[in-house]
Structure formats: C-alpha cells, structure tokens
C-alpha cells in the first residue's frame, strides 16, 4: 500500500478507471525518459480485454511490462509477461498499477472491498480501499513490493530487466516538481469527482420495480463485468393470487392489491438493491454484497410482509414461495433461480436455497 502518511481512501471503480487511464497515458508519454517498467494487476480478463490495445502500445515501448490476471490464462502480448494469480492469492483482490522510469513514477494500489454504493451500474458502484499518487519514490516502493510478490512467477529475463530499471531509478534523485504536479492532478480528479456526484444527484432514482432491460443495464450484462469479484444475492419470489380475485373484488381493488404486493416486496430492500417483475406472479430481488444468511433473512421479511397484507385484504391469502442463492457468477444465474422458485412452489417449500451446480434444497 502506498506510504504517504495517510490511511487508504474509499474509491469507486469510476475513480480507479480515471486514475488508471491517467497513469497509462503518462507511461506512454514518458517511455522515452529511460527504461520504462509497468506492472498491472487486472483481477479478471474482461477488465483487461477492454484495455488490451493500450497495453499493446505500452508493451511496445516499455523495457518490461507485467500483466497479472486471476483465473484466466494471462494475455499474449509481444514484449509483455503474463502472471496467473490464484483466487486465494492476496493479490487477487488488488487493482494495482505501477509505471516507473528513472525520471517519472506513478502508482495506484487498491483492494477490493466486495461492496458497492448506489450507482448507475453495479460495476460503477464497486468500492475499493486504496491510494494513488504521481511520485517516483512511492512508485518505486510499490514496484519493489510487487517484484517480491511475483518473483516466483516471472522468468529470469523479466526479473533481470525489472532489477535493471529499479537500479537506474535509484541512481537519480527525485525531482522537486513531483509534489506540485501531483497536487494539480489531485485537484483535477477531485473536481471531476464532484461533477460526477452532481450528475448522479440529478438523475432520477429507480424506485419500486424496474423492468428487465433496466436490470440488465444495472447488472452489467450490456457492459464490462466479470465473474469472481462481487457477490450478489438473488431472491426469487412467487406470489400466487387467489383464484377469481379480480372478479370478486373488481379491477380497482385488484390494482390496489397489486401495488400493495409491490410495496411489500420492496419494503425490506436497501437503496442499492433492485427488484424486477419477471412474470405476473414472479419477482426477482437483487441484493449486492450480502451473505446467504442475510439474503435468507430478507426473504423471511418479504414473506412476513406479504402475509401481513391479509390485515388489509382479509379475504386474500397469498401463496408465497421463494428461492435464494448468493453468487459471484456473471451473467447472473436468473434462470436457475426461476427454476428453483417453481420447484419450491410445486413442493410447497416456503424458501429454497440454491447452491451453484446443485438442485434446490428446502428451508423452513
């Protein structure tokens, strides 16, 4: 972690993308200052794929480029070394980027909190703890740390080139303008962050139910997303209305009843959660960054809230069944959850849990 005298900042993915792009552009611009070292940890392949063309240019001009990925085979880039990280490796949760020459240095080191804040998409709202800066001594410190952590996974030529760059950096003192340049960059970043916050505040909040296209946009199915990062709970809920309700109570009463059902479904949700109607009697609740225990508790509150409607509609007793799973798969296994809800309704199981790759299991 960067040692600049303060603790880590809370950073969103939007912030990290902006800082990473600034460091990458600076690396491309300073490659002629001397041998350039770039080390980047991307977590997952979909995130690297979006930046692949830029890293091809970086690798072409750098003395050594190292790209670390979790789960997938490292990319094949001319002039770059790929490193495969295991899911259990501490580096797997890092979003780290270091660019270093004898006269320039910049570094970003952030650790995935596996949490989100309210944002236009799940990806944009992902939260990290980290620090970044455009000071050569800090970049040198992080380059040394990553060199030590990756040494047993890099070939000899890569390690020798890294050590040559680090040796050249140590030979030259840092320049007095680094702190002033970093202060200017931070000022621009803060202004951009405030502008983005103001734009989000002006956007209408999505309350109640969203439609399936909105859910796809929010969960990132139409953009860059990756398995293995953020856990998301899915709660499928089937609310069976009594037969003949519209005929017995009239269309106006049925409409009020439908609004009451939606209110009961969404009442336990947090601002960051979403709910979507998949069918006339079937709903899906999406809760990022919760445990299975928390998701089951939410399912219980939803069922209790729906049961409570009988106090306002004394002749209406809903049959409510639910299915719960927590997953880091992308795309989200919505079809599996819908299948589990139907199984729960058929077997009259109040709440079923669904493990990845397994049939649903009943819970009461």
Tab-separated table of C-alpha atoms in Angstrom:
chain	number	residue	atom	x	y	z
A	1	UNK	CA	0.000	0.000	0.000
A	2	UNK	CA	1.259	3.493	-0.773
A	3	UNK	CA	3.026	5.100	2.201
A	4	UNK	CA	2.211	8.806	2.005
A	5	UNK	CA	1.410	9.406	5.656
A	6	UNK	CA	-2.346	8.934	5.456
A	7	UNK	CA	-4.696	5.977	5.509
A	8	UNK	CA	-6.365	4.452	2.451
A	9	UNK	CA	-9.150	6.292	0.656
A	10	UNK	CA	-12.558	4.853	-0.204
A	11	UNK	CA	-12.540	4.718	-4.010
A	12	UNK	CA	-15.191	3.715	-6.541
A	13	UNK	CA	-14.458	1.845	-9.723
A	14	UNK	CA	-15.242	5.014	-11.703
A	15	UNK	CA	-12.451	6.778	-9.783
A	16	UNK	CA	-9.991	3.924	-10.288
A	17	UNK	CA	-10.634	3.791	-14.027
A	18	UNK	CA	-9.935	7.524	-14.355
A	19	UNK	CA	-6.691	7.308	-12.349
A	20	UNK	CA	-5.543	4.164	-14.191
A	21	UNK	CA	-6.057	5.808	-17.577
A	22	UNK	CA	-4.095	8.860	-16.421
A	23	UNK	CA	-1.178	6.674	-15.313
A	24	UNK	CA	-1.249	4.657	-18.548
A	25	UNK	CA	-1.260	7.803	-20.704
A	26	UNK	CA	1.592	9.232	-18.645
A	27	UNK	CA	3.550	5.988	-19.091
A	28	UNK	CA	3.132	6.189	-22.860
A	29	UNK	CA	4.268	9.820	-22.830
A	30	UNK	CA	7.354	9.193	-20.654
A	31	UNK	CA	8.624	5.982	-22.242
A	32	UNK	CA	11.470	7.953	-23.848
A	33	UNK	CA	12.727	9.214	-20.451
A	34	UNK	CA	14.583	5.958	-19.973
A	35	UNK	CA	13.707	2.296	-19.430
A	36	UNK	CA	10.008	2.022	-18.509
A	37	UNK	CA	8.615	-0.561	-16.091
A	38	UNK	CA	4.854	-1.194	-15.947
A	39	UNK	CA	3.156	-3.698	-13.629
A	40	UNK	CA	-0.650	-4.004	-13.764
A	41	UNK	CA	-2.984	-6.330	-11.859
A	42	UNK	CA	-6.359	-6.519	-13.599
A	43	UNK	CA	-8.271	-9.001	-11.419
A	44	UNK	CA	-10.201	-10.582	-14.334
A	45	UNK	CA	-9.913	-10.962	-18.102
A	46	UNK	CA	-12.965	-8.866	-19.119
A	47	UNK	CA	-11.392	-5.829	-17.459
A	48	UNK	CA	-8.098	-6.332	-19.279
A	49	UNK	CA	-9.779	-7.027	-22.623
A	50	UNK	CA	-11.181	-3.514	-22.636
A	51	UNK	CA	-7.676	-2.041	-22.258
A	52	UNK	CA	-5.763	-4.529	-24.390
A	53	UNK	CA	-4.968	-2.132	-27.260
A	54	UNK	CA	-3.464	0.427	-24.869
A	55	UNK	CA	-1.284	-2.234	-23.241
A	56	UNK	CA	-0.071	-3.375	-26.617
A	57	UNK	CA	1.276	0.156	-27.126
A	58	UNK	CA	2.734	0.235	-23.607
A	59	UNK	CA	4.467	-3.122	-24.041
A	60	UNK	CA	5.918	-1.998	-27.381
A	61	UNK	CA	7.668	0.969	-25.751
A	62	UNK	CA	8.474	-0.356	-22.274
A	63	UNK	CA	11.555	-2.189	-21.108
A	64	UNK	CA	9.313	-4.637	-19.256
A	65	UNK	CA	5.538	-4.954	-18.844
A	66	UNK	CA	3.868	-7.374	-16.428
A	67	UNK	CA	0.120	-8.103	-16.506
A	68	UNK	CA	-1.483	-10.136	-13.723
A	69	UNK	CA	-4.876	-11.840	-14.010
A	70	UNK	CA	-6.975	-14.131	-11.836
A	71	UNK	CA	-8.496	-17.328	-13.164
A	72	UNK	CA	-7.826	-16.896	-16.889
A	73	UNK	CA	-4.646	-17.588	-18.801
A	74	UNK	CA	-2.517	-14.417	-18.965
A	75	UNK	CA	-2.746	-12.478	-22.242
A	76	UNK	CA	-0.230	-12.978	-25.005
A	77	UNK	CA	1.238	-9.562	-25.749
A	78	UNK	CA	4.548	-9.038	-27.549
A	79	UNK	CA	7.003	-7.686	-25.014
A	80	UNK	CA	4.781	-8.377	-22.005
A	81	UNK	CA	4.881	-11.054	-19.319
A	82	UNK	CA	1.626	-12.535	-18.062
A	83	UNK	CA	1.176	-13.771	-14.496
A	84	UNK	CA	-1.636	-16.088	-13.412
A	85	UNK	CA	-2.953	-15.372	-9.908
A	86	UNK	CA	-4.944	-17.874	-7.871
A	87	UNK	CA	-8.303	-16.992	-6.332
A	88	UNK	CA	-6.821	-17.396	-2.853
A	89	UNK	CA	-3.808	-15.171	-3.583
A	90	UNK	CA	-3.877	-11.879	-1.654
A	91	UNK	CA	-3.059	-10.083	-4.900
A	92	UNK	CA	-6.275	-11.426	-6.447
A	93	UNK	CA	-8.274	-8.673	-4.739
A	94	UNK	CA	-5.887	-5.910	-5.777
A	95	UNK	CA	-6.364	-3.404	-8.543
A	96	UNK	CA	-2.763	-2.232	-8.827
A	97	UNK	CA	-0.838	-0.293	-11.452
A	98	UNK	CA	2.749	0.958	-11.312
A	99	UNK	CA	4.611	2.911	-14.009
A	100	UNK	CA	8.235	3.800	-13.368
A	101	UNK	CA	11.174	5.338	-15.266
A	102	UNK	CA	14.354	6.988	-13.922
A	103	UNK	CA	12.569	10.374	-14.061
A	104	UNK	CA	8.882	9.512	-13.608
A	105	UNK	CA	6.749	7.375	-11.354
A	106	UNK	CA	3.063	6.820	-10.626
A	107	UNK	CA	1.215	4.136	-8.714
A	108	UNK	CA	-2.297	3.046	-7.839
A	109	UNK	CA	-2.902	0.292	-5.285
A	110	UNK	CA	-6.467	-0.589	-4.277
A	111	UNK	CA	-8.032	-3.566	-2.515
A	112	UNK	CA	-11.494	-4.757	-3.483
A	113	UNK	CA	-13.985	-4.400	-0.616
A	114	UNK	CA	-16.521	-6.590	-2.453
A	115	UNK	CA	-19.113	-3.928	-1.678
A	116	UNK	CA	-20.995	-1.348	-3.723
A	117	UNK	CA	-22.552	2.078	-3.411
A	118	UNK	CA	-25.591	3.349	-5.273
A	119	UNK	CA	-24.577	3.955	-8.890
A	120	UNK	CA	-25.851	3.651	-12.439
A	121	UNK	CA	-24.453	0.091	-12.635
A	122	UNK	CA	-23.113	-2.479	-10.224
A	123	UNK	CA	-19.670	-2.164	-11.786
A	124	UNK	CA	-19.542	1.615	-11.441
A	125	UNK	CA	-20.528	1.363	-7.775
A	126	UNK	CA	-17.904	-1.197	-6.721
A	127	UNK	CA	-15.866	0.027	-3.752
A	128	UNK	CA	-12.147	-0.272	-3.035
A	129	UNK	CA	-9.749	0.882	-0.315
A	130	UNK	CA	-6.614	2.322	-1.811
A	131	UNK	CA	-4.213	5.131	-2.577
A	132	UNK	CA	-2.719	6.620	-5.703
A	133	UNK	CA	-0.040	9.164	-6.497
A	134	UNK	CA	2.362	10.542	-9.087
A	135	UNK	CA	5.561	10.417	-7.051
A	136	UNK	CA	8.513	8.395	-8.155
A	137	UNK	CA	9.583	7.251	-4.668
A	138	UNK	CA	6.103	5.839	-3.986
A	139	UNK	CA	6.062	4.108	-7.359
A	140	UNK	CA	9.489	2.641	-6.612
A	141	UNK	CA	8.226	1.300	-3.284
A	142	UNK	CA	5.248	-0.392	-4.957
A	143	UNK	CA	7.373	-1.766	-7.788
A	144	UNK	CA	9.692	-3.373	-5.235
A	145	UNK	CA	6.724	-4.855	-3.372
A	146	UNK	CA	5.177	-6.358	-6.493
A	147	UNK	CA	8.557	-7.577	-7.742
A	148	UNK	CA	8.954	-9.518	-4.470
A	149	UNK	CA	5.403	-10.904	-4.577
A	150	UNK	CA	5.638	-12.007	-8.221
A	151	UNK	CA	9.260	-13.157	-8.302
A	152	UNK	CA	8.477	-16.884	-8.277
A	153	UNK	CA	6.070	-16.490	-11.208
A	154	UNK	CA	8.259	-14.436	-13.540
A	155	UNK	CA	11.025	-15.794	-15.792
A	156	UNK	CA	14.640	-14.821	-15.286
A	157	UNK	CA	14.819	-12.305	-18.167
A	158	UNK	CA	11.823	-10.402	-16.779
A	159	UNK	CA	13.313	-10.234	-13.281
A	160	UNK	CA	16.685	-9.079	-14.617
A	161	UNK	CA	15.065	-6.291	-16.638
A	162	UNK	CA	12.945	-5.208	-13.670
A	163	UNK	CA	16.064	-5.075	-11.491
A	164	UNK	CA	17.906	-3.024	-14.136
A	165	UNK	CA	15.086	-0.453	-14.204
A	166	UNK	CA	14.939	-0.305	-10.416
A	167	UNK	CA	18.701	0.178	-10.304
A	168	UNK	CA	18.522	3.096	-12.762
A	169	UNK	CA	15.745	4.705	-10.732
A	170	UNK	CA	17.781	4.524	-7.540
A	171	UNK	CA	20.697	6.296	-9.255
A	172	UNK	CA	18.754	9.538	-9.838
A	173	UNK	CA	17.189	11.766	-7.152
A	174	UNK	CA	13.510	12.640	-7.355
A	175	UNK	CA	12.642	15.995	-8.885
A	176	UNK	CA	11.280	18.861	-6.728
A	177	UNK	CA	8.293	19.366	-9.035
A	178	UNK	CA	6.699	15.986	-8.259
A	179	UNK	CA	4.638	17.206	-5.313
A	180	UNK	CA	3.349	20.230	-7.250
A	181	UNK	CA	2.408	18.092	-10.255
A	182	UNK	CA	0.628	15.569	-8.049
A	183	UNK	CA	-1.281	18.352	-6.277
A	184	UNK	CA	-2.529	19.648	-9.630
A	185	UNK	CA	-3.599	16.160	-10.730
A	186	UNK	CA	-5.451	15.590	-7.453
A	187	UNK	CA	-7.247	18.907	-7.825
A	188	UNK	CA	-8.453	17.915	-11.299
A	189	UNK	CA	-9.509	14.475	-10.033
A	190	UNK	CA	-11.466	15.992	-7.139
A	191	UNK	CA	-13.256	18.424	-9.465
A	192	UNK	CA	-14.146	15.585	-11.834
A	193	UNK	CA	-15.417	13.546	-8.877
A	194	UNK	CA	-17.597	16.379	-7.621
A	195	UNK	CA	-19.016	16.885	-11.123
A	196	UNK	CA	-19.843	13.168	-11.397
A	197	UNK	CA	-21.506	13.237	-7.964
A	198	UNK	CA	-23.600	16.242	-9.008
A	199	UNK	CA	-24.686	14.471	-12.196
A	200	UNK	CA	-25.714	11.362	-10.231
A	201	UNK	CA	-27.703	13.525	-7.802
A	202	UNK	CA	-29.662	14.970	-10.728
A	203	UNK	CA	-30.503	11.541	-12.130
A	204	UNK	CA	-33.896	10.179	-11.037
A	205	UNK	CA	-33.650	7.295	-8.581
A	206	UNK	CA	-35.138	3.980	-9.674
A	207	UNK	CA	-37.703	3.173	-7.000
A	208	UNK	CA	-40.008	0.165	-6.772
A	209	UNK	CA	-39.781	-2.305	-9.636
A	210	UNK	CA	-37.503	-1.954	-12.652
A	211	UNK	CA	-38.004	-3.745	-15.946
A	212	UNK	CA	-35.706	-6.463	-17.286
A	213	UNK	CA	-33.783	-4.163	-19.684
A	214	UNK	CA	-33.031	-1.822	-16.769
A	215	UNK	CA	-31.883	-4.792	-14.687
A	216	UNK	CA	-29.558	-5.930	-17.494
A	217	UNK	CA	-28.029	-2.462	-17.741
A	218	UNK	CA	-27.588	-2.218	-13.976
A	219	UNK	CA	-26.028	-5.664	-13.549
A	220	UNK	CA	-23.601	-5.017	-16.382
A	221	UNK	CA	-24.857	-7.579	-18.864
A	222	UNK	CA	-24.657	-4.869	-21.523
A	223	UNK	CA	-21.166	-3.772	-20.452
A	224	UNK	CA	-17.897	-4.942	-18.916
A	225	UNK	CA	-18.396	-7.292	-15.983
A	226	UNK	CA	-16.607	-10.345	-14.648
A	227	UNK	CA	-17.199	-13.426	-12.556
A	228	UNK	CA	-15.393	-13.870	-9.271
A	229	UNK	CA	-15.456	-10.306	-7.958
A	230	UNK	CA	-18.673	-9.053	-6.370
A	231	UNK	CA	-21.064	-11.444	-4.544
A	232	UNK	CA	-24.728	-10.855	-5.374
A	233	UNK	CA	-27.762	-12.434	-3.718
A	234	UNK	CA	-30.732	-13.356	-5.887
A	235	UNK	CA	-34.102	-13.916	-4.261
A	236	UNK	CA	-36.803	-15.285	-6.491
A	237	UNK	CA	-40.328	-14.791	-5.142
A	238	UNK	CA	-43.560	-16.322	-6.436
A	239	UNK	CA	-46.751	-14.657	-5.227
A	240	UNK	CA	-49.812	-16.676	-6.233
A	241	UNK	CA	-53.066	-14.730	-6.080
A	242	UNK	CA	-56.286	-16.454	-5.005
A	243	UNK	CA	-58.353	-17.669	-7.917
A	244	UNK	CA	-61.058	-15.273	-9.070
A	245	UNK	CA	-59.761	-12.225	-7.194
A	246	UNK	CA	-60.423	-9.673	-9.997
A	247	UNK	CA	-63.967	-10.947	-10.430
A	248	UNK	CA	-64.707	-10.942	-6.685
A	249	UNK	CA	-63.232	-7.549	-5.813
A	250	UNK	CA	-63.216	-5.601	-9.094
A	251	UNK	CA	-60.402	-4.215	-11.180
A	252	UNK	CA	-59.797	-1.165	-8.976
A	253	UNK	CA	-59.383	-3.343	-5.892
A	254	UNK	CA	-57.105	-5.708	-7.839
A	255	UNK	CA	-54.909	-2.765	-8.876
A	256	UNK	CA	-54.617	-1.582	-5.265
A	257	UNK	CA	-53.787	-5.130	-4.249
A	258	UNK	CA	-51.018	-5.332	-6.875
A	259	UNK	CA	-49.485	-2.082	-5.588
A	260	UNK	CA	-49.631	-3.449	-2.051
A	261	UNK	CA	-47.750	-6.569	-3.186
A	262	UNK	CA	-45.035	-4.437	-4.795
A	263	UNK	CA	-44.765	-2.366	-1.627
A	264	UNK	CA	-44.398	-5.495	0.499
A	265	UNK	CA	-41.731	-6.895	-1.819
A	266	UNK	CA	-39.608	-3.748	-1.924
A	267	UNK	CA	-40.044	-2.576	1.692
A	268	UNK	CA	-37.070	-4.624	3.061
A	269	UNK	CA	-34.695	-3.524	0.258
A	270	UNK	CA	-31.769	-1.117	0.606
A	271	UNK	CA	-31.219	1.789	-1.818
A	272	UNK	CA	-28.554	-0.258	-3.616
A	273	UNK	CA	-30.874	-3.248	-4.203
A	274	UNK	CA	-33.176	-3.808	-7.177
A	275	UNK	CA	-36.445	-5.654	-7.791
A	276	UNK	CA	-37.853	-6.756	-11.152
A	277	UNK	CA	-41.120	-8.366	-12.185
A	278	UNK	CA	-40.378	-11.394	-14.340
A	279	UNK	CA	-43.961	-12.639	-14.757
A	280	UNK	CA	-47.413	-11.668	-13.412
A	281	UNK	CA	-46.790	-13.743	-10.277
A	282	UNK	CA	-42.976	-13.917	-10.218
A	283	UNK	CA	-40.384	-11.408	-8.994
A	284	UNK	CA	-36.619	-11.227	-8.614
A	285	UNK	CA	-34.794	-9.276	-5.898
A	286	UNK	CA	-31.102	-8.487	-6.478
A	287	UNK	CA	-29.009	-7.662	-3.393
A	288	UNK	CA	-25.298	-6.975	-3.928
A	289	UNK	CA	-22.677	-7.782	-1.312
A	290	UNK	CA	-24.732	-9.776	1.194
A	291	UNK	CA	-24.234	-13.210	2.739
A	292	UNK	CA	-26.587	-16.143	2.316
A	293	UNK	CA	-27.714	-15.676	5.925
A	294	UNK	CA	-28.579	-12.036	5.227
A	295	UNK	CA	-30.363	-12.969	1.994
A	296	UNK	CA	-32.436	-15.621	3.791
A	297	UNK	CA	-33.341	-13.065	6.448
A	298	UNK	CA	-34.511	-10.671	3.720
A	299	UNK	CA	-36.567	-13.447	2.112
A	300	UNK	CA	-38.174	-14.074	5.505
A	301	UNK	CA	-39.028	-10.389	5.908
A	302	UNK	CA	-40.538	-10.318	2.415
A	303	UNK	CA	-42.723	-13.343	3.190
A	304	UNK	CA	-43.809	-11.809	6.506
A	305	UNK	CA	-44.581	-8.508	4.794
A	306	UNK	CA	-46.714	-10.259	2.170
A	307	UNK	CA	-48.503	-12.283	4.837
A	308	UNK	CA	-49.288	-9.048	6.618
A	309	UNK	CA	-51.360	-7.886	3.651
A	310	UNK	CA	-54.154	-10.140	4.902
A	311	UNK	CA	-54.867	-7.493	7.524
A	312	UNK	CA	-55.785	-5.030	4.764
A	313	UNK	CA	-57.219	-7.622	2.394
A	314	UNK	CA	-58.864	-10.088	4.799
A	315	UNK	CA	-60.204	-12.343	2.046
A	316	UNK	CA	-56.899	-12.524	0.166
A	317	UNK	CA	-54.340	-15.098	1.301
A	318	UNK	CA	-51.316	-15.209	-0.971
A	319	UNK	CA	-49.314	-18.388	-1.501
A	320	UNK	CA	-45.706	-17.170	-1.287
A	321	UNK	CA	-42.643	-19.255	-2.178
A	322	UNK	CA	-39.044	-18.102	-2.547
A	323	UNK	CA	-35.613	-19.292	-3.655
A	324	UNK	CA	-32.295	-17.807	-2.552
A	325	UNK	CA	-28.752	-18.011	-3.869
A	326	UNK	CA	-25.582	-15.951	-3.459
A	327	UNK	CA	-23.278	-15.950	-6.461
A	328	UNK	CA	-20.299	-14.191	-7.997
A	329	UNK	CA	-21.095	-15.622	-11.454
A	330	UNK	CA	-21.686	-13.317	-14.415
A	331	UNK	CA	-24.095	-13.279	-16.035
A	332	UNK	CA	-26.295	-13.804	-13.003
A	333	UNK	CA	-27.975	-17.249	-12.897
A	334	UNK	CA	-31.508	-15.859	-13.132
A	335	UNK	CA	-32.848	-18.924	-14.971
A	336	UNK	CA	-31.585	-21.226	-12.194
A	337	UNK	CA	-33.340	-19.142	-9.549
A	338	UNK	CA	-36.608	-19.131	-11.508
A	339	UNK	CA	-36.401	-22.922	-11.810
A	340	UNK	CA	-35.813	-23.177	-8.045
A	341	UNK	CA	-38.825	-20.952	-7.280
A	342	UNK	CA	-41.064	-23.156	-9.394
A	343	UNK	CA	-39.687	-26.227	-7.622
A	344	UNK	CA	-40.400	-24.598	-4.248
A	345	UNK	CA	-43.983	-23.827	-5.294
A	346	UNK	CA	-44.527	-27.348	-6.629
A	347	UNK	CA	-43.090	-28.980	-3.493
A	348	UNK	CA	-44.710	-26.355	-1.203
A	349	UNK	CA	-41.339	-25.364	0.290
A	350	UNK	CA	-41.516	-21.835	1.751
A	351	UNK	CA	-37.881	-20.929	0.948
A	352	UNK	CA	-35.447	-22.971	-1.125
A	353	UNK	CA	-31.705	-22.384	-1.231
A	354	UNK	CA	-29.795	-22.937	-4.431
A	355	UNK	CA	-26.116	-23.826	-4.451
A	356	UNK	CA	-24.137	-23.467	-7.651
A	357	UNK	CA	-24.417	-26.640	-9.688
A	358	UNK	CA	-26.838	-28.278	-7.253
A	359	UNK	CA	-30.586	-28.801	-7.060
A	360	UNK	CA	-32.545	-26.519	-4.742
A	361	UNK	CA	-32.845	-27.540	-1.093
A	362	UNK	CA	-35.783	-26.776	1.143
A	363	UNK	CA	-35.613	-24.473	4.157
A	364	UNK	CA	-38.334	-23.611	6.623
